[in-house]
Amino acid sequence: MLFALQPDRLRDEEITELEERLKSLILHQNINNNMPSKDCMSLNSPSLPSQGSSLSPQVTFLFQGQQFDNRMLTPDDHQKFAKLVSKKWKQVGRSLQKNCRALRDPVIDNLAHEYDREGLYEQAYQMLLRFIQSEGKKATIARLIAALEENGLTSLSEELLGLHSNEDDS
């Protein structure tokens, strides 16, 4: 079971770190040669961080006027998402793909085909699993909530954030 949780490719954060090291090498090489390079500027990095990712982790995020702690996705989040997202799992996956290389359109289509017999729950579960495996520590609740909101799935966002209470009695 532990083996199933191991990614079979580099995580996006590892790729980002490698890209930043390459940018740094190009920049240092150009400085040493006293030659400004357009190639360095085309790598779209206004400033190079000293270590790690250029994206600082978001500590909190705003949802419906309330502050929530940003955290990594939990197995409970994963299961709730798969259970409740229904047919819109592909749309959510496409929203997540904007910042996640592991969820490009062919991957989403392959997941739909590969897990067709198992149904929507398994398709949604596998899509979010790819996201979590690829993004590692950057697979946060804030990113998932943003993707859900983008696709009009506010009630699922509320469920994941624990805002749904059993007040249906009134």
PDB file of C-alpha atoms in Angstrom, residues 9-19 53 96-104 130-131 133-136 138 143:
ATOM      1  CA  ARG A   9       7.625  11.021 -11.728  1.00  0.00           C
ATOM      2  CA  LEU A  10       9.178  14.214 -10.384  1.00  0.00           C
ATOM      3  CA  ARG A  11       6.854  16.425  -8.385  1.00  0.00           C
ATOM      4  CA  ASP A  12       6.161  19.877  -9.765  1.00  0.00           C
ATOM      5  CA  GLU A  13       8.004  21.428  -6.827  1.00  0.00           C
ATOM      6  CA  GLU A  14      11.089  19.382  -7.724  1.00  0.00           C
ATOM      7  CA  ILE A  15      10.822  20.444 -11.366  1.00  0.00           C
ATOM      8  CA  THR A  16      10.403  24.067 -10.287  1.00  0.00           C
ATOM      9  CA  GLU A  17      13.518  23.812  -8.122  1.00  0.00           C
ATOM     10  CA  LEU A  18      15.510  22.353 -11.019  1.00  0.00           C
ATOM     11  CA  GLU A  19      14.270  25.126 -13.329  1.00  0.00           C
ATOM     12  CA  SER A  53      10.189  27.585  -4.619  1.00  0.00           C
ATOM     13  CA  LEU A  96      -6.149  22.447 -11.189  1.00  0.00           C
ATOM     14  CA  GLN A  97      -4.066  21.799 -14.322  1.00  0.00           C
ATOM     15  CA  LYS A  98      -3.251  25.499 -14.684  1.00  0.00           C
ATOM     16  CA  ASN A  99      -0.507  25.054 -12.092  1.00  0.00           C
ATOM     17  CA  CYS A 100      -0.051  21.282 -12.190  1.00  0.00           C
ATOM     18  CA  ARG A 101       1.789  19.543 -15.011  1.00  0.00           C
ATOM     19  CA  ALA A 102       0.478  16.125 -13.970  1.00  0.00           C
ATOM     20  CA  LEU A 103      -3.127  16.976 -14.893  1.00  0.00           C
ATOM     21  CA  ARG A 104      -2.871  17.875 -18.557  1.00  0.00           C
ATOM     22  CA  ARG A 130      -2.444  12.504  -9.294  1.00  0.00           C
ATOM     23  CA  PHE A 131      -2.656  16.098  -8.096  1.00  0.00           C
ATOM     24  CA  GLN A 133       1.314  12.965  -5.773  1.00  0.00           C
ATOM     25  CA  SER A 134       2.548  15.570  -8.225  1.00  0.00           C
ATOM     26  CA  GLU A 135       2.257  18.632  -6.026  1.00  0.00           C
ATOM     27  CA  GLY A 136       3.351  17.163  -2.701  1.00  0.00           C
ATOM     28  CA  LYS A 138       1.731  22.311  -2.507  1.00  0.00           C
ATOM     29  CA  ARG A 143      -5.919  25.330  -4.329  1.00  0.00           C
TER      30      ARG A 143
END
